[in-house]
Structure formats: C-alpha cells, structure tokens
Amino acid sequence: MHRFKISELGRNVFWLQGPERDHLVRVLRLSPGDEIIGFDNSGAEYKAVVNTVGDHSVTCGILEQDYPEVEARTQVYLVTGLSKGEKMEWVIQKGTELGMAGLIPLRTKRAVMKLEGNKAKDRVERWQKICGEAAKQSHRVRESKVYPVADWKELKDLLPPTTQWIIPYENEKSMTLRSVLKEFNPQEPIAILIGPEGGFEESEVLLAQNTLQAQSVSLGPRILRAETAAIATLTLVLGYYGDLG
C-alpha cells in the first residue's frame, strides 16, 4: 500500500493536505475505497481507507494502528560540512533510508557552498522534503530531521547534552571507530562530524575535540570522499549496535 505523511490526525480519521493530497489524487489516482498507510512522525502508522476526496484535502478512515519496530534503537546524527551539487541531497536521502535521526548542515572553512538567510532556509526545506520521500520509501515511521544551517558555536545547543561526538579524521592513525563505539553508551545520542570537500582544517578538529569532546577516529588507510565517509560511518555505527541486521 502507498504511504503518506499525515497532515492532521483526528479520532479514527486523518486528513491529507497539500502535496500529500495532490500526490494521492493526481499522481496515484486513488479514490474512495482504496487502502493506504499513514504516519505522523510519532512512531505510529495507520492503515486506513480513503473516504472522501475534496478539493483541498483527503479524508481517510483509520482501520488499524500499529507501532512497527523500524526505527534505529540508537539515535545517530550526521553533522556534515556543506557540499556543492547533489552530494548533500544524496547523503540526506541515503542517511534517512539507513535510519539516521537527523542531519545538521555545518558551515566550515573549506566549504565551497555558502548558504545564508532565505537561501539557507529554502535549501533546508528542500532537504526536509527529500527526508520525507526517503522515509516513505524505506517504510520508516519518523522522518529524519534536517536542522537549520549551523555554525560551530551552535552545535552544542542543537543536540542533547548527553550526545557523544565522533569526528573521522585522516590524520588519526591509532584510534579506531570500533574501539570508540565500544566505550559509548548506545542509549544516548551519537553525532558524526563529517567535513566538506577537502575535509576539516586542523583547527576545526581541535575545536570539536575541545568544545564537544569529540573523539577523532580513523576510517582506514584510504581517503574517502565526504559523502562516502558520511554514509560509511553511519552504516558502521548503526551496524555495530545491531540496527542493520
């Protein structure tokens, strides 16, 4: 059955509005009597039947409610330096499919992309839509959250104070990711700091270590592209704690 993000939830009923309504009506051409799945980012999903199709909303009657265990047990966030082109979109899409809790776009010294003001706001809105589509595709019941574009000084306040920070760094030769994860508490959030094209400057790594108590780790002898490092590290962390089988 097709999946939709619920616009408004009532008692035994929910409504689809805006793009969700248009997708059901204009693209999928569903009609009253068709069954669908809705989710509202609460962890629940609802099997429902389309009751009425209006000009501005679709009314759906709830048949069943369930709480499927599809979300990662460990909350893992990506904090990624702004990258140009479609690289950010690719990381956001694949990260959502894998189960990341959220992503913070980070302004860094070597970032080629510069986002400020309304341009940054519009880009974040686009990225959040990508999260929504990826969440539907992967049958998640919570979208990954895309945070506003942030500076270094803002990071500490965006995530819980118990967050455990990792920063993959090509000059780290001794500390492995596995050894760090062994000491982490999977019941608390984990944030992965990933540089832009060209990586972090050494001063930024020191800043992360001093202000966030981030642990620098090695991802092996080969230098990975920013987007590869993001998805590889996310996969390794989720896999280590048993969220990828």
Coordinates of C-alpha atoms in Angstrom, one line a residue:
M1 CA 0.0 0.0 0.0
H2 CA 1.1 3.5 -0.7
R3 CA 2.4 5.5 2.3
F4 CA 1.6 9.1 3.2
K5 CA 2.6 11.7 5.8
I6 CA -0.5 12.6 7.8
S7 CA -1.4 16.3 7.7
E8 CA -3.9 16.2 10.5
L9 CA -4.8 13.4 12.9
G10 CA -8.2 13.0 14.5
R11 CA -10.1 10.3 16.3
N12 CA -10.4 7.3 13.9
V13 CA -9.7 9.6 11.0
F14 CA -6.8 11.6 9.4
W15 CA -6.5 14.1 6.6
L16 CA -4.0 14.5 3.8
Q17 CA -3.5 18.0 2.5
G18 CA -1.1 20.0 0.2
P19 CA 1.4 17.9 -1.6
E20 CA 0.3 14.6 0.1
R21 CA -3.3 15.2 -1.1
D22 CA -2.1 16.1 -4.6
H23 CA 0.1 13.0 -4.9
L24 CA -2.7 10.7 -3.9
V25 CA -5.2 12.3 -6.3
R26 CA -3.2 13.5 -9.3
V27 CA -0.3 11.1 -9.4
L28 CA -1.6 7.8 -7.9
R29 CA -5.2 8.5 -8.9
L30 CA -6.5 6.8 -5.8
S31 CA -10.2 7.1 -5.0
P32 CA -12.7 6.3 -2.1
G33 CA -12.4 2.7 -1.1
D34 CA -8.6 2.4 -1.7
E35 CA -6.5 1.5 1.3
I36 CA -3.3 3.4 2.3
I37 CA -0.8 3.7 5.1
G38 CA -0.3 7.0 7.0
F39 CA 2.3 8.0 9.6
D40 CA 2.7 11.2 11.7
N41 CA 6.3 11.1 13.0
S42 CA 5.1 9.8 16.4
G43 CA 6.3 6.3 15.8
A44 CA 2.8 5.0 14.9
E45 CA 1.5 4.1 11.5
Y46 CA -2.2 3.8 10.5
K47 CA -3.8 1.5 7.9
A48 CA -6.7 3.5 6.5
V49 CA -9.3 3.6 3.7
V50 CA -9.9 6.7 1.6
N51 CA -13.3 8.1 2.5
T52 CA -13.7 11.3 0.6
V53 CA -11.6 13.3 -1.8
G54 CA -12.0 17.0 -1.6
D55 CA -10.5 20.0 -3.5
H56 CA -8.1 20.7 -0.6
S57 CA -7.9 17.5 1.5
V58 CA -8.5 13.8 1.5
T59 CA -10.3 12.2 4.4
C60 CA -9.2 8.8 5.5
G61 CA -10.8 6.4 8.0
I62 CA -8.4 4.6 10.3
L63 CA -8.8 0.8 10.2
E64 CA -5.7 -0.3 12.3
Q65 CA -3.0 1.4 14.3
D66 CA 0.4 -0.2 14.8
Y67 CA 3.9 0.7 16.2
P68 CA 6.3 -1.2 14.0
E69 CA 9.9 -1.6 15.2
V70 CA 11.6 0.0 12.2
E71 CA 13.4 3.0 13.8
A72 CA 17.0 2.6 14.9
R73 CA 17.4 2.0 18.7
T74 CA 20.4 4.3 18.8
Q75 CA 19.9 7.8 17.7
V76 CA 22.6 8.7 15.2
Y77 CA 23.0 12.2 13.7
L78 CA 25.1 13.3 10.8
V79 CA 26.7 16.8 11.0
T80 CA 28.1 17.4 7.6
G81 CA 30.0 20.3 6.1
L82 CA 28.1 22.0 3.3
S83 CA 28.9 20.3 0.0
K84 CA 28.1 21.5 -3.5
G85 CA 25.9 19.9 -6.2
E86 CA 23.7 16.9 -5.3
K87 CA 26.1 15.5 -2.7
M88 CA 24.1 16.8 0.3
E89 CA 20.9 15.5 -1.2
W90 CA 22.4 12.1 -1.7
V91 CA 23.7 11.9 1.9
I92 CA 20.3 13.0 3.2
Q93 CA 18.4 10.5 1.1
K94 CA 20.6 7.6 1.9
G95 CA 21.1 8.6 5.5
T96 CA 17.3 8.6 6.0
E97 CA 17.0 5.2 4.4
L98 CA 19.6 3.8 6.7
G99 CA 17.9 5.2 9.8
M100 CA 19.7 8.4 10.9
A101 CA 17.8 10.5 13.4
G102 CA 18.7 13.8 11.8
L103 CA 21.3 15.9 9.9
I104 CA 22.8 19.3 10.7
P105 CA 24.3 21.2 7.7
L106 CA 27.5 22.8 9.0
R107 CA 29.4 25.9 7.8
T108 CA 33.1 25.1 7.6
K109 CA 36.2 26.9 6.5
R110 CA 36.7 24.7 3.4
A111 CA 33.1 24.6 2.3
V112 CA 32.6 25.6 -1.3
M113 CA 28.8 26.1 -0.8
K114 CA 27.8 29.2 1.1
L115 CA 24.3 29.4 2.4
E116 CA 22.8 32.3 4.3
G117 CA 19.4 33.8 5.1
N118 CA 16.4 32.8 2.9
K119 CA 18.6 30.8 0.6
A120 CA 19.6 28.6 3.5
K121 CA 16.0 28.3 4.7
D122 CA 14.8 27.3 1.2
R123 CA 17.5 24.7 0.9
V124 CA 16.7 23.2 4.3
E125 CA 13.0 23.0 3.3
R126 CA 14.0 21.1 0.1
W127 CA 16.2 18.7 2.1
Q128 CA 13.4 18.0 4.5
K129 CA 11.2 17.1 1.6
I130 CA 13.8 14.6 0.5
C131 CA 13.8 13.1 4.0
G132 CA 10.0 12.7 3.8
E133 CA 10.2 10.9 0.5
A134 CA 13.0 8.6 1.7
A135 CA 11.1 7.8 4.9
K136 CA 8.1 6.7 2.9
Q137 CA 10.3 4.6 0.6
S138 CA 12.1 2.9 3.5
H139 CA 8.8 2.3 5.5
R140 CA 10.0 4.4 8.4
V141 CA 7.5 6.0 10.8
R142 CA 9.6 9.0 11.6
E143 CA 11.3 11.3 9.2
S144 CA 14.9 12.3 9.8
K145 CA 15.1 15.9 10.9
V146 CA 17.1 18.4 8.9
Y147 CA 18.3 21.2 11.2
P148 CA 18.9 24.8 10.1
V149 CA 22.4 25.5 8.7
A150 CA 24.6 25.9 11.7
D151 CA 28.0 27.4 12.8
W152 CA 30.4 25.5 15.1
K153 CA 29.4 27.6 18.1
E154 CA 25.7 26.5 17.7
L155 CA 26.3 22.7 17.6
K156 CA 26.4 22.1 21.3
D157 CA 22.9 23.5 21.8
L158 CA 21.2 21.7 18.9
L159 CA 21.6 18.2 20.3
P160 CA 21.1 16.8 23.8
P161 CA 23.9 17.5 26.3
T162 CA 24.5 13.7 26.6
T163 CA 25.4 13.5 22.8
Q164 CA 28.6 11.5 22.1
W165 CA 30.6 13.0 19.3
I166 CA 32.8 11.3 16.6
I167 CA 35.0 13.0 14.1
P168 CA 36.5 10.8 11.4
Y169 CA 39.9 12.4 10.6
E170 CA 42.5 11.3 8.1
N171 CA 45.4 12.3 10.4
E172 CA 44.1 10.0 13.2
K173 CA 46.3 6.9 13.0
S174 CA 45.7 5.0 16.2
M175 CA 42.1 5.3 17.4
T176 CA 39.6 3.1 15.5
L177 CA 35.9 3.6 15.3
R178 CA 35.2 0.2 16.8
S179 CA 37.3 1.0 19.9
V180 CA 35.4 4.2 20.4
L181 CA 32.0 2.7 19.9
K182 CA 32.9 0.0 22.5
E183 CA 33.1 2.8 25.1
F184 CA 30.0 4.7 24.0
N185 CA 26.5 4.3 25.5
P186 CA 24.1 3.2 22.7
Q187 CA 21.2 4.5 24.8
E188 CA 22.5 8.1 24.3
P189 CA 22.7 10.0 21.0
I190 CA 25.7 9.8 18.8
A191 CA 26.7 12.6 16.4
I192 CA 29.2 12.0 13.5
L193 CA 31.1 15.1 12.2
I194 CA 31.9 14.9 8.5
G195 CA 33.9 17.6 6.7
P196 CA 33.1 19.1 3.3
E197 CA 35.2 18.6 0.1
G198 CA 38.8 19.0 1.2
G199 CA 37.9 17.9 4.8
F200 CA 38.2 19.8 8.1
E201 CA 41.1 22.1 8.8
E202 CA 43.2 21.0 11.8
S203 CA 41.9 24.0 13.8
E204 CA 38.3 22.7 13.4
V205 CA 39.2 19.2 14.5
L206 CA 40.8 20.7 17.6
L207 CA 37.7 22.9 18.2
A208 CA 35.5 19.8 18.0
Q209 CA 37.7 17.9 20.4
N210 CA 37.9 20.8 22.9
T211 CA 34.3 22.1 22.8
L212 CA 32.4 18.9 22.0
Q213 CA 34.8 16.3 23.5
A214 CA 34.6 14.7 20.0
Q215 CA 36.7 11.6 19.6
S216 CA 38.7 11.6 16.4
V217 CA 38.7 8.2 14.7
S218 CA 40.4 6.6 11.7
L219 CA 38.3 5.0 8.9
G220 CA 41.2 3.1 7.5
P221 CA 44.2 3.8 5.2
R222 CA 42.2 5.1 2.2
I223 CA 40.9 8.7 1.9
L224 CA 37.1 8.8 1.3
R225 CA 35.1 11.5 -0.3
A226 CA 32.9 13.5 2.1
E227 CA 29.7 11.8 1.1
T228 CA 31.2 8.3 1.2
A229 CA 32.6 9.0 4.7
A230 CA 29.3 10.1 5.9
I231 CA 27.3 7.1 4.7
A232 CA 30.1 4.6 5.6
T233 CA 30.4 5.9 9.2
L234 CA 26.7 6.0 9.7
T235 CA 26.4 2.4 8.4
L236 CA 29.2 1.2 10.6
V237 CA 27.8 2.8 13.8
L238 CA 24.3 1.5 13.2
G239 CA 25.7 -1.9 12.3
Y240 CA 27.8 -2.0 15.4
Y241 CA 24.8 -1.6 17.6
G242 CA 22.7 -4.1 15.7
D243 CA 20.4 -1.8 13.8
L244 CA 21.3 -3.1 10.4
G245 CA 20.9 -6.8 11.0

